[in-house]
Amino acid sequence: MEKSECIKILSYLNNCYNNRFKFPKPNYKDGTRTKLMIEAWFDLLQYYEYQLVVAALKKLIINRPQWPPTPGEIVKEAEKLKLPDQARITAGEAWYLALEAVHKYGYYNPKEGMESLPPAVREAVRNFGGFAALCHSQDNNFVKNQFIKIFEKVELKRKDTAYLPKPFKKKLLLISEEKGVQ
């Protein structure tokens, strides 16, 4: 995204949220407040294609018309739009997929069963105790609820960094590696 496209987005928000979003900002004589606003928004949105940001913005405006979205909310929505359908499953759907794999592959084909699952469901099955543990468990509400809790924790952990742009993730990784060296 270009800085001029970021300005278009800020102007669009200003028109959609008349009294709740001010752009350009009421400035000092040198215009620093508006410049700072553009820089802050551009810093977070520059990693995305303009059309993707516009789609994310429109979705947020339609689904949450009361308040203007923040740049972070737009980033999250843009990342969600980029996800493949199999990565956008609910905990209940994850349970259903895990059960389907158990019924299809059973205790004797755990490798194939695990490979048939999306990555997040696979990790939840591993945290549950593995494919064999899932095969031996009874299909009841307690087991289902335990699996759903595990899946939700896996998703929460994944989402913590999933919405960050790749260049920013690399910077965070470098920072965490530096801390580990000391």
Tab-separated table of N, CA and C in Angstrom:
chain	number	residue	atom	x	y	z
A	1	MET	N	0.846	-1.174	0.000
A	1	MET	CA	0.000	0.000	0.000
A	1	MET	C	0.890	1.236	0.000
A	2	GLU	N	0.447	2.231	-0.718
A	2	GLU	CA	1.154	3.509	-0.796
A	2	GLU	C	0.580	4.462	0.252
A	3	LYS	N	1.357	5.480	0.596
A	3	LYS	CA	0.905	6.458	1.576
A	3	LYS	C	-0.337	7.207	1.074
A	4	SER	N	-0.395	7.468	-0.231
A	4	SER	CA	-1.563	8.164	-0.798
A	4	SER	C	-2.833	7.312	-0.641
A	5	GLU	N	-2.678	5.985	-0.724
A	5	GLU	CA	-3.824	5.084	-0.534
A	5	GLU	C	-4.253	5.058	0.930
A	6	CYS	N	-3.286	5.184	1.814
A	6	CYS	CA	-3.607	5.264	3.249
A	6	CYS	C	-4.421	6.531	3.529
A	7	ILE	N	-4.065	7.618	2.884
A	7	ILE	CA	-4.806	8.876	3.044
A	7	ILE	C	-6.239	8.715	2.529
A	8	LYS	N	-6.417	7.976	1.427
A	8	LYS	CA	-7.762	7.694	0.903
A	8	LYS	C	-8.587	6.932	1.940
A	9	ILE	N	-7.954	5.975	2.603
A	9	ILE	CA	-8.647	5.176	3.620
A	9	ILE	C	-9.064	6.056	4.788
A	10	LEU	N	-8.175	6.928	5.230
A	10	LEU	CA	-8.502	7.837	6.336
A	10	LEU	C	-9.629	8.787	5.942
A	11	SER	N	-9.616	9.258	4.709
A	11	SER	CA	-10.693	10.137	4.221
A	11	SER	C	-12.018	9.376	4.143
A	12	TYR	N	-11.945	8.133	3.701
A	12	TYR	CA	-13.142	7.279	3.623
A	12	TYR	C	-13.752	7.102	5.020
A	13	LEU	N	-12.897	6.825	5.998
A	13	LEU	CA	-13.379	6.691	7.381
A	13	LEU	C	-14.011	7.987	7.870
A	14	ASN	N	-13.394	9.104	7.527
A	14	ASN	CA	-13.925	10.408	7.924
A	14	ASN	C	-15.335	10.603	7.371
A	15	ASN	N	-15.567	10.147	6.140
A	15	ASN	CA	-16.891	10.297	5.532
A	15	ASN	C	-17.903	9.302	6.076
A	16	CYS	N	-17.454	8.155	6.490
A	16	CYS	CA	-18.370	7.139	7.031
A	16	CYS	C	-18.758	7.420	8.483
A	17	TYR	N	-17.852	8.003	9.231
A	17	TYR	CA	-18.069	8.271	10.657
A	17	TYR	C	-17.913	9.767	10.909
A	18	ASN	N	-18.866	10.540	10.444
A	18	ASN	CA	-18.787	12.007	10.458
A	18	ASN	C	-18.226	12.599	11.745
A	19	ASN	N	-18.890	12.360	12.846
A	19	ASN	CA	-18.504	13.028	14.089
A	19	ASN	C	-17.609	12.181	14.983
A	20	ARG	N	-17.348	10.944	14.569
A	20	ARG	CA	-16.565	10.050	15.428
A	20	ARG	C	-15.154	9.807	14.915
A	21	PHE	N	-14.836	10.284	13.751
A	21	PHE	CA	-13.496	10.110	13.180
A	21	PHE	C	-13.130	11.396	12.457
A	22	LYS	N	-12.076	12.042	12.901
A	22	LYS	CA	-11.668	13.320	12.322
A	22	LYS	C	-10.408	13.156	11.490
A	23	PHE	N	-10.538	13.420	10.200
A	23	PHE	CA	-9.379	13.464	9.316
A	23	PHE	C	-9.665	14.474	8.221
A	24	PRO	N	-8.802	15.391	7.969
A	24	PRO	CA	-7.559	15.659	8.678
A	24	PRO	C	-7.825	16.180	10.084
A	25	LYS	N	-6.833	15.956	10.934
A	25	LYS	CA	-6.941	16.365	12.334
A	25	LYS	C	-6.896	17.887	12.438
A	26	PRO	N	-7.639	18.435	13.412
A	26	PRO	CA	-7.469	19.875	13.669
A	26	PRO	C	-6.002	20.076	14.088
A	27	ASN	N	-5.290	20.902	13.355
A	27	ASN	CA	-3.837	20.959	13.492
A	27	ASN	C	-3.315	22.201	14.165
A	28	TYR	N	-2.073	22.029	14.518
A	28	TYR	CA	-1.266	23.186	14.821
A	28	TYR	C	-0.938	23.794	13.466
A	29	LYS	N	-0.275	24.898	13.427
A	29	LYS	CA	-0.008	25.577	12.151
A	29	LYS	C	0.826	24.736	11.195
A	30	ASP	N	1.675	23.856	11.710
A	30	ASP	CA	2.562	23.087	10.833
A	30	ASP	C	1.956	21.764	10.354
A	31	GLY	N	0.767	21.407	10.815
A	31	GLY	CA	0.097	20.190	10.351
A	31	GLY	C	0.656	18.898	10.921
A	32	THR	N	1.311	18.935	12.068
A	32	THR	CA	1.958	17.740	12.611
A	32	THR	C	0.982	16.659	13.035
A	33	ARG	N	-0.177	17.035	13.553
A	33	ARG	CA	-1.118	16.002	14.020
A	33	ARG	C	-1.601	15.124	12.876
A	34	THR	N	-1.925	15.724	11.741
A	34	THR	CA	-2.364	14.952	10.578
A	34	THR	C	-1.226	14.095	10.062
A	35	LYS	N	-0.025	14.645	9.995
A	35	LYS	CA	1.143	13.884	9.528
A	35	LYS	C	1.402	12.685	10.436
A	36	LEU	N	1.303	12.893	11.732
A	36	LEU	CA	1.515	11.796	12.682
A	36	LEU	C	0.452	10.713	12.528
A	37	MET	N	-0.773	11.128	12.299
A	37	MET	CA	-1.859	10.162	12.110
A	37	MET	C	-1.600	9.331	10.859
A	38	ILE	N	-1.229	9.978	9.768
A	38	ILE	CA	-0.947	9.265	8.521
A	38	ILE	C	0.206	8.301	8.727
A	39	GLU	N	1.263	8.734	9.392
A	39	GLU	CA	2.434	7.881	9.639
A	39	GLU	C	2.067	6.656	10.476
A	40	ALA	N	1.270	6.865	11.523
A	40	ALA	CA	0.889	5.748	12.406
A	40	ALA	C	0.051	4.716	11.642
A	41	TRP	N	-0.930	5.174	10.890
A	41	TRP	CA	-1.776	4.255	10.130
A	41	TRP	C	-0.987	3.562	9.031
A	42	PHE	N	-0.152	4.321	8.337
A	42	PHE	CA	0.648	3.740	7.259
A	42	PHE	C	1.633	2.708	7.804
A	43	ASP	N	2.195	2.978	8.969
A	43	ASP	CA	3.148	2.049	9.577
A	43	ASP	C	2.538	0.660	9.766
A	44	LEU	N	1.262	0.592	10.112
A	44	LEU	CA	0.605	-0.690	10.344
A	44	LEU	C	-0.030	-1.296	9.090
A	45	LEU	N	-0.422	-0.463	8.135
A	45	LEU	CA	-1.142	-0.969	6.966
A	45	LEU	C	-0.274	-1.130	5.724
A	46	GLN	N	0.958	-0.667	5.748
A	46	GLN	CA	1.804	-0.662	4.545
A	46	GLN	C	2.107	-2.036	3.982
A	47	TYR	N	1.993	-3.072	4.774
A	47	TYR	CA	2.326	-4.428	4.341
A	47	TYR	C	1.212	-5.089	3.532
A	48	TYR	N	0.076	-4.425	3.405
A	48	TYR	CA	-1.097	-5.031	2.773
A	48	TYR	C	-1.434	-4.333	1.460
A	49	GLU	N	-2.028	-5.102	0.566
A	49	GLU	CA	-2.505	-4.528	-0.684
A	49	GLU	C	-3.705	-3.632	-0.383
A	50	TYR	N	-3.796	-2.567	-1.145
A	50	TYR	CA	-4.858	-1.584	-0.941
A	50	TYR	C	-6.245	-2.220	-0.998
A	51	GLN	N	-6.497	-3.069	-2.003
A	51	GLN	CA	-7.821	-3.679	-2.160
A	51	GLN	C	-8.185	-4.579	-0.977
A	52	LEU	N	-7.197	-5.267	-0.409
A	52	LEU	CA	-7.440	-6.102	0.763
A	52	LEU	C	-7.828	-5.240	1.966
A	53	VAL	N	-7.138	-4.129	2.148
A	53	VAL	CA	-7.451	-3.215	3.257
A	53	VAL	C	-8.841	-2.628	3.077
A	54	VAL	N	-9.177	-2.261	1.864
A	54	VAL	CA	-10.510	-1.706	1.587
A	54	VAL	C	-11.590	-2.745	1.892
A	55	ALA	N	-11.365	-3.985	1.487
A	55	ALA	CA	-12.346	-5.049	1.762
A	55	ALA	C	-12.495	-5.258	3.271
A	56	ALA	N	-11.378	-5.283	3.988
A	56	ALA	CA	-11.425	-5.460	5.443
A	56	ALA	C	-12.144	-4.286	6.094
A	57	LEU	N	-11.844	-3.094	5.624
A	57	LEU	CA	-12.464	-1.884	6.167
A	57	LEU	C	-13.977	-1.890	5.948
A	58	LYS	N	-14.403	-2.220	4.754
A	58	LYS	CA	-15.845	-2.251	4.460
A	58	LYS	C	-16.555	-3.304	5.303
A	59	LYS	N	-15.920	-4.445	5.493
A	59	LYS	CA	-16.528	-5.489	6.316
A	59	LYS	C	-16.702	-4.997	7.752
A	60	LEU	N	-15.683	-4.316	8.281
A	60	LEU	CA	-15.780	-3.786	9.648
A	60	LEU	C	-16.839	-2.692	9.754
A	61	ILE	N	-16.921	-1.839	8.751
A	61	ILE	CA	-17.914	-0.768	8.768
A	61	ILE	C	-19.329	-1.345	8.750
A	62	ILE	N	-19.545	-2.386	7.955
A	62	ILE	CA	-20.870	-2.999	7.868
A	62	ILE	C	-21.216	-3.756	9.148
A	63	ASN	N	-20.258	-4.520	9.673
A	63	ASN	CA	-20.534	-5.359	10.845
A	63	ASN	C	-20.481	-4.610	12.167
A	64	ARG	N	-19.803	-3.484	12.192
A	64	ARG	CA	-19.663	-2.717	13.429
A	64	ARG	C	-19.799	-1.230	13.129
A	65	PRO	N	-20.980	-0.783	12.799
A	65	PRO	CA	-21.126	0.599	12.341
A	65	PRO	C	-21.066	1.668	13.436
A	66	GLN	N	-21.065	1.275	14.712
A	66	GLN	CA	-21.125	2.263	15.781
A	66	GLN	C	-19.848	3.085	15.914
A	67	TRP	N	-18.677	2.417	15.815
A	67	TRP	CA	-17.403	3.090	16.046
A	67	TRP	C	-16.433	2.795	14.914
A	68	PRO	N	-15.593	3.776	14.589
A	68	PRO	CA	-14.611	3.537	13.524
A	68	PRO	C	-13.570	2.507	13.968
A	69	PRO	N	-13.112	1.687	13.047
A	69	PRO	CA	-12.109	0.678	13.397
A	69	PRO	C	-10.735	1.311	13.598
A	70	THR	N	-9.931	0.648	14.391
A	70	THR	CA	-8.546	1.062	14.590
A	70	THR	C	-7.688	0.395	13.524
A	71	PRO	N	-6.467	0.845	13.332
A	71	PRO	CA	-5.605	0.166	12.360
A	71	PRO	C	-5.381	-1.305	12.720
A	72	GLY	N	-5.281	-1.607	14.004
A	72	GLY	CA	-5.096	-2.998	14.432
A	72	GLY	C	-6.271	-3.874	14.068
A	73	GLU	N	-7.474	-3.348	14.189
A	73	GLU	CA	-8.661	-4.117	13.814
A	73	GLU	C	-8.697	-4.365	12.305
A	74	ILE	N	-8.249	-3.382	11.538
A	74	ILE	CA	-8.208	-3.550	10.085
A	74	ILE	C	-7.177	-4.607	9.712
A	75	VAL	N	-6.028	-4.600	10.383
A	75	VAL	CA	-4.992	-5.612	10.137
A	75	VAL	C	-5.529	-7.003	10.444
A	76	LYS	N	-6.179	-7.159	11.592
A	76	LYS	CA	-6.745	-8.462	11.956
A	76	LYS	C	-7.753	-8.937	10.923
A	77	GLU	N	-8.613	-8.042	10.492
A	77	GLU	CA	-9.633	-8.413	9.511
A	77	GLU	C	-8.989	-8.758	8.175
A	78	ALA	N	-7.963	-8.021	7.780
A	78	ALA	CA	-7.261	-8.322	6.530
A	78	ALA	C	-6.607	-9.693	6.598
A	79	GLU	N	-5.999	-10.014	7.737
A	79	GLU	CA	-5.370	-11.328	7.902
A	79	GLU	C	-6.410	-12.443	7.894
A	80	LYS	N	-7.570	-12.189	8.485
A	80	LYS	CA	-8.644	-13.190	8.456
A	80	LYS	C	-9.106	-13.438	7.025
A	81	LEU	N	-9.208	-12.373	6.241
A	81	LEU	CA	-9.650	-12.519	4.851
A	81	LEU	C	-8.643	-13.311	4.024
A	82	LYS	N	-7.375	-13.248	4.403
A	82	LYS	CA	-6.335	-13.975	3.669
A	82	LYS	C	-6.286	-15.458	4.027
A	83	LEU	N	-6.881	-15.836	5.155
A	83	LEU	CA	-6.824	-17.231	5.594
A	83	LEU	C	-7.616	-18.137	4.666
A	84	PRO	N	-7.099	-19.346	4.408
A	84	PRO	CA	-7.904	-20.310	3.651
A	84	PRO	C	-9.088	-20.772	4.500
A	85	ASP	N	-10.114	-21.282	3.845
A	85	ASP	CA	-11.330	-21.696	4.559
A	85	ASP	C	-11.055	-22.707	5.662
A	86	GLN	N	-10.128	-23.630	5.435
A	86	GLN	CA	-9.881	-24.657	6.450
A	86	GLN	C	-9.256	-24.077	7.718
A	87	ALA	N	-8.674	-22.885	7.634
A	87	ALA	CA	-8.093	-22.259	8.816
A	87	ALA	C	-9.128	-21.464	9.604
A	88	ARG	N	-10.305	-21.309	9.047
A	88	ARG	CA	-11.358	-20.534	9.705
A	88	ARG	C	-12.440	-21.438	10.288
A	89	ILE	N	-12.054	-22.455	10.984
A	89	ILE	CA	-13.052	-23.383	11.523
A	89	ILE	C	-13.306	-23.090	12.996
A	90	THR	N	-14.502	-23.400	13.422
A	90	THR	CA	-14.870	-23.215	14.823
A	90	THR	C	-14.422	-24.435	15.628
A	91	ALA	N	-14.507	-24.315	16.942
A	91	ALA	CA	-14.134	-25.432	17.806
A	91	ALA	C	-15.061	-26.634	17.581
A	92	GLY	N	-16.331	-26.365	17.368
A	92	GLY	CA	-17.278	-27.454	17.092
A	92	GLY	C	-16.963	-28.164	15.789
A	93	GLU	N	-16.589	-27.397	14.768
A	93	GLU	CA	-16.211	-27.998	13.489
A	93	GLU	C	-14.928	-28.812	13.635
A	94	ALA	N	-14.009	-28.318	14.465
A	94	ALA	CA	-12.756	-29.049	14.709
A	94	ALA	C	-13.060	-30.401	15.349
A	95	TRP	N	-13.981	-30.418	16.303
A	95	TRP	CA	-14.377	-31.676	16.952
A	95	TRP	C	-14.972	-32.638	15.926
A	96	TYR	N	-15.836	-32.118	15.070
A	96	TYR	CA	-16.466	-32.935	14.036
A	96	TYR	C	-15.410	-33.518	13.091
A	97	LEU	N	-14.437	-32.710	12.680
A	97	LEU	CA	-13.369	-33.183	11.791
A	97	LEU	C	-12.526	-34.262	12.466
A	98	ALA	N	-12.232	-34.069	13.750
A	98	ALA	CA	-11.441	-35.061	14.493
A	98	ALA	C	-12.206	-36.382	14.593
A	99	LEU	N	-13.505	-36.301	14.883
A	99	LEU	CA	-14.323	-37.517	14.963
A	99	LEU	C	-14.419	-38.220	13.615
A	100	GLU	N	-14.579	-37.449	12.559
A	100	GLU	CA	-14.621	-38.032	11.214
A	100	GLU	C	-13.336	-38.797	10.916
A	101	ALA	N	-12.201	-38.219	11.292
A	101	ALA	CA	-10.908	-38.871	11.061
A	101	ALA	C	-10.804	-40.155	11.871
A	102	VAL	N	-11.304	-40.131	13.106
A	102	VAL	CA	-11.279	-41.336	13.941
A	102	VAL	C	-12.121	-42.433	13.299
A	103	HIS	N	-13.314	-42.076	12.837
A	103	HIS	CA	-14.196	-43.071	12.218
A	103	HIS	C	-13.640	-43.599	10.895
A	104	LYS	N	-12.996	-42.729	10.143
A	104	LYS	CA	-12.484	-43.121	8.834
A	104	LYS	C	-11.183	-43.920	8.936
A	105	TYR	N	-10.252	-43.476	9.809
A	105	TYR	CA	-8.921	-44.090	9.847
A	105	TYR	C	-8.715	-45.024	11.042
A	106	GLY	N	-9.441	-44.770	12.118
A	106	GLY	CA	-9.377	-45.651	13.269
A	106	GLY	C	-8.013	-45.737	13.946
A	107	TYR	N	-7.943	-46.634	14.886
A	107	TYR	CA	-6.766	-46.810	15.729
A	107	TYR	C	-5.549	-47.296	14.937
A	108	TYR	N	-5.748	-48.010	13.864
A	108	TYR	CA	-4.643	-48.640	13.141
A	108	TYR	C	-4.007	-47.743	12.072
A	109	ASN	N	-4.591	-46.599	11.796
A	109	ASN	CA	-4.031	-45.674	10.795
A	109	ASN	C	-3.914	-44.252	11.356
A	110	PRO	N	-3.213	-44.092	12.459
A	110	PRO	CA	-3.147	-42.762	13.081
A	110	PRO	C	-2.433	-41.722	12.210
A	111	LYS	N	-1.401	-42.138	11.487
A	111	LYS	CA	-0.651	-41.199	10.660
A	111	LYS	C	-1.557	-40.590	9.583
A	112	GLU	N	-2.293	-41.429	8.887
A	112	GLU	CA	-3.198	-40.944	7.849
A	112	GLU	C	-4.301	-40.077	8.453
A	113	GLY	N	-4.781	-40.489	9.609
A	113	GLY	CA	-5.818	-39.717	10.298
A	113	GLY	C	-5.339	-38.320	10.649
A	114	MET	N	-4.126	-38.227	11.180
A	114	MET	CA	-3.571	-36.926	11.550
A	114	MET	C	-3.311	-36.068	10.309
A	115	GLU	N	-2.823	-36.688	9.241
A	115	GLU	CA	-2.533	-35.944	8.013
A	115	GLU	C	-3.800	-35.407	7.345
A	116	SER	N	-4.930	-36.035	7.628
A	116	SER	CA	-6.180	-35.584	7.023
A	116	SER	C	-6.750	-34.335	7.702
A	117	LEU	N	-6.184	-33.961	8.843
A	117	LEU	CA	-6.718	-32.847	9.625
A	117	LEU	C	-5.998	-31.534	9.318
A	118	PRO	N	-6.715	-30.403	9.409
A	118	PRO	CA	-6.061	-29.101	9.291
A	118	PRO	C	-5.042	-28.928	10.442
A	119	PRO	N	-4.035	-28.098	10.259
A	119	PRO	CA	-2.974	-27.949	11.256
A	119	PRO	C	-3.445	-27.649	12.679
A	120	ALA	N	-4.400	-26.744	12.852
A	120	ALA	CA	-4.860	-26.392	14.196
A	120	ALA	C	-5.563	-27.581	14.866
A	121	VAL	N	-6.339	-28.332	14.103
A	121	VAL	CA	-7.026	-29.514	14.657
A	121	VAL	C	-5.997	-30.576	15.003
A	122	ARG	N	-5.002	-30.731	14.149
A	122	ARG	CA	-3.922	-31.687	14.399
A	122	ARG	C	-3.220	-31.375	15.723
A	123	GLU	N	-2.925	-30.091	15.946
A	123	GLU	CA	-2.269	-29.705	17.199
A	123	GLU	C	-3.174	-29.949	18.396
A	124	ALA	N	-4.454	-29.695	18.255
A	124	ALA	CA	-5.399	-29.955	19.347
A	124	ALA	C	-5.465	-31.452	19.657
A	125	VAL	N	-5.451	-32.293	18.622
A	125	VAL	CA	-5.461	-33.744	18.830
A	125	VAL	C	-4.189	-34.167	19.566
A	126	ARG	N	-3.031	-33.606	19.161
A	126	ARG	CA	-1.771	-33.912	19.852
A	126	ARG	C	-1.854	-33.521	21.319
A	127	ASN	N	-2.395	-32.336	21.594
A	127	ASN	CA	-2.523	-31.869	22.974
A	127	ASN	C	-3.556	-32.665	23.765
A	128	PHE	N	-4.483	-33.253	23.076
A	128	PHE	CA	-5.497	-34.094	23.720
A	128	PHE	C	-4.890	-35.410	24.211
A	129	GLY	N	-3.761	-35.774	23.627
A	129	GLY	CA	-3.109	-37.031	23.997
A	129	GLY	C	-2.758	-37.865	22.791
A	130	GLY	N	-3.046	-37.340	21.628
A	130	GLY	CA	-2.732	-38.039	20.393
A	130	GLY	C	-3.947	-38.689	19.771
A	131	PHE	N	-3.747	-39.174	18.577
A	131	PHE	CA	-4.833	-39.789	17.818
A	131	PHE	C	-5.353	-41.043	18.511
A	132	ALA	N	-4.437	-41.823	19.099
A	132	ALA	CA	-4.846	-43.053	19.787
A	132	ALA	C	-5.743	-42.730	20.977
A	133	ALA	N	-5.395	-41.681	21.725
A	133	ALA	CA	-6.218	-41.284	22.873
A	133	ALA	C	-7.609	-40.870	22.421
A	134	LEU	N	-7.668	-40.198	21.292
A	134	LEU	CA	-8.967	-39.792	20.759
A	134	LEU	C	-9.772	-41.015	20.318
A	135	CYS	N	-9.086	-41.994	19.724
A	135	CYS	CA	-9.759	-43.231	19.292
A	135	CYS	C	-10.330	-43.994	20.488
A	136	HIS	N	-9.592	-44.006	21.602
A	136	HIS	CA	-10.026	-44.766	22.784
A	136	HIS	C	-11.051	-44.015	23.635
A	137	SER	N	-11.187	-42.716	23.413
A	137	SER	CA	-12.138	-41.962	24.235
A	137	SER	C	-13.563	-42.232	23.772
A	138	GLN	N	-14.474	-42.050	24.686
A	138	GLN	CA	-15.872	-42.252	24.344
A	138	GLN	C	-16.438	-40.964	23.769
A	139	ASP	N	-17.352	-41.101	22.863
A	139	ASP	CA	-17.986	-39.934	22.241
A	139	ASP	C	-19.077	-39.428	23.180
A	140	ASN	N	-18.658	-38.615	24.170
A	140	ASN	CA	-19.634	-38.040	25.092
A	140	ASN	C	-19.342	-36.550	25.273
A	141	ASN	N	-20.216	-35.869	25.971
A	141	ASN	CA	-20.085	-34.417	26.123
A	141	ASN	C	-18.829	-34.005	26.873
A	142	PHE	N	-18.404	-34.797	27.862
A	142	PHE	CA	-17.204	-34.442	28.612
A	142	PHE	C	-15.980	-34.433	27.703
A	143	VAL	N	-15.803	-35.469	26.917
A	143	VAL	CA	-14.663	-35.574	26.003
A	143	VAL	C	-14.740	-34.456	24.959
A	144	LYS	N	-15.927	-34.243	24.437
A	144	LYS	CA	-16.118	-33.183	23.448
A	144	LYS	C	-15.741	-31.820	24.032
A	145	ASN	N	-16.209	-31.529	25.238
A	145	ASN	CA	-15.907	-30.246	25.872
A	145	ASN	C	-14.415	-30.086	26.149
A	146	GLN	N	-13.752	-31.162	26.548
A	146	GLN	CA	-12.304	-31.110	26.779
A	146	GLN	C	-11.572	-30.801	25.469
A	147	PHE	N	-11.962	-31.479	24.406
A	147	PHE	CA	-11.328	-31.240	23.112
A	147	PHE	C	-11.562	-29.798	22.656
A	148	ILE	N	-12.777	-29.314	22.826
A	148	ILE	CA	-13.105	-27.946	22.415
A	148	ILE	C	-12.272	-26.937	23.198
A	149	LYS	N	-12.108	-27.151	24.498
A	149	LYS	CA	-11.270	-26.251	25.304
A	149	LYS	C	-9.829	-26.259	24.800
A	150	ILE	N	-9.317	-27.430	24.501
A	150	ILE	CA	-7.947	-27.547	23.986
A	150	ILE	C	-7.830	-26.822	22.648
A	151	PHE	N	-8.792	-27.041	21.759
A	151	PHE	CA	-8.756	-26.392	20.449
A	151	PHE	C	-8.795	-24.867	20.599
A	152	GLU	N	-9.634	-24.369	21.488
A	152	GLU	CA	-9.727	-22.922	21.697
A	152	GLU	C	-8.405	-22.350	22.205
A	153	LYS	N	-7.718	-23.084	23.071
A	153	LYS	CA	-6.396	-22.634	23.556
A	153	LYS	C	-5.386	-22.624	22.414
A	154	VAL	N	-5.420	-23.645	21.569
A	154	VAL	CA	-4.521	-23.710	20.410
A	154	VAL	C	-4.776	-22.519	19.495
A	155	GLU	N	-6.041	-22.239	19.235
A	155	GLU	CA	-6.398	-21.116	18.368
A	155	GLU	C	-5.994	-19.781	18.981
A	156	LEU	N	-6.170	-19.637	20.277
A	156	LEU	CA	-5.788	-18.403	20.961
A	156	LEU	C	-4.284	-18.171	20.846
A	157	LYS	N	-3.523	-19.215	21.022
A	157	LYS	CA	-2.062	-19.126	20.906
A	157	LYS	C	-1.672	-18.765	19.474
A	158	ARG	N	-2.311	-19.388	18.506
A	158	ARG	CA	-2.009	-19.131	17.097
A	158	ARG	C	-2.388	-17.704	16.705
A	159	LYS	N	-3.529	-17.248	17.176
A	159	LYS	CA	-4.010	-15.919	16.811
A	159	LYS	C	-3.178	-14.802	17.422
A	160	ASP	N	-2.474	-15.113	18.487
A	160	ASP	CA	-1.661	-14.092	19.151
A	160	ASP	C	-0.650	-13.485	18.191
A	161	THR	N	-0.096	-14.297	17.312
A	161	THR	CA	0.879	-13.778	16.345
A	161	THR	C	0.402	-13.902	14.899
A	162	ALA	N	-0.665	-14.611	14.656
A	162	ALA	CA	-1.116	-14.856	13.280
A	162	ALA	C	-1.504	-13.581	12.549
A	163	TYR	N	-1.978	-12.582	13.259
A	163	TYR	CA	-2.457	-11.379	12.607
A	163	TYR	C	-1.363	-10.349	12.373
A	164	LEU	N	-0.156	-10.661	12.779
A	164	LEU	CA	0.938	-9.719	12.573
A	164	LEU	C	1.492	-9.860	11.159
A	165	PRO	N	1.790	-8.745	10.512
A	165	PRO	CA	2.397	-8.826	9.179
A	165	PRO	C	3.746	-9.543	9.245
A	166	LYS	N	4.115	-10.265	8.185
A	166	LYS	CA	5.344	-11.065	8.170
A	166	LYS	C	6.593	-10.271	8.512
A	167	PRO	N	6.798	-9.057	7.950
A	167	PRO	CA	8.015	-8.315	8.333
A	167	PRO	C	8.059	-7.989	9.825
A	168	PHE	N	6.894	-7.710	10.398
A	168	PHE	CA	6.836	-7.409	11.826
A	168	PHE	C	7.111	-8.663	12.662
A	169	LYS	N	6.599	-9.816	12.210
A	169	LYS	CA	6.879	-11.089	12.891
A	169	LYS	C	8.374	-11.357	12.925
A	170	LYS	N	9.050	-11.084	11.786
A	170	LYS	CA	10.496	-11.301	11.718
A	170	LYS	C	11.228	-10.420	12.723
A	171	LYS	N	10.794	-9.171	12.852
A	171	LYS	CA	11.400	-8.269	13.834
A	171	LYS	C	11.205	-8.805	15.246
A	172	LEU	N	9.999	-9.278	15.547
A	172	LEU	CA	9.733	-9.842	16.874
A	172	LEU	C	10.590	-11.080	17.134
A	173	LEU	N	10.753	-11.914	16.107
A	173	LEU	CA	11.576	-13.107	16.245
A	173	LEU	C	13.021	-12.728	16.542
A	174	LEU	N	13.517	-11.714	15.850
A	174	LEU	CA	14.883	-11.255	16.102
A	174	LEU	C	15.032	-10.724	17.519
A	175	ILE	N	14.045	-9.989	17.992
A	175	ILE	CA	14.079	-9.450	19.356
A	175	ILE	C	14.078	-10.583	20.363
A	176	SER	N	13.213	-11.583	20.157
A	176	SER	CA	13.133	-12.701	21.106
A	176	SER	C	14.422	-13.527	21.079
A	177	GLU	N	15.053	-13.657	19.902
A	177	GLU	CA	16.321	-14.388	19.823
A	177	GLU	C	17.427	-13.634	20.546
A	178	GLU	N	17.429	-12.303	20.461
A	178	GLU	CA	18.422	-11.500	21.173
A	178	GLU	C	18.265	-11.659	22.669
A	179	LYS	N	17.030	-11.699	23.153
A	179	LYS	CA	16.780	-11.872	24.588
A	179	LYS	C	17.251	-13.238	25.061
A	180	GLY	N	17.128	-14.251	24.204
A	180	GLY	CA	17.536	-15.603	24.562
A	180	GLY	C	19.041	-15.739	24.648
A	181	VAL	N	19.778	-14.917	23.907
A	181	VAL	CA	21.231	-15.001	23.878
A	181	VAL	C	21.843	-14.425	25.144
A	182	GLN	N	21.243	-13.384	25.719
A	182	GLN	CA	21.814	-12.700	26.874
A	182	GLN	C	21.888	-13.561	28.098
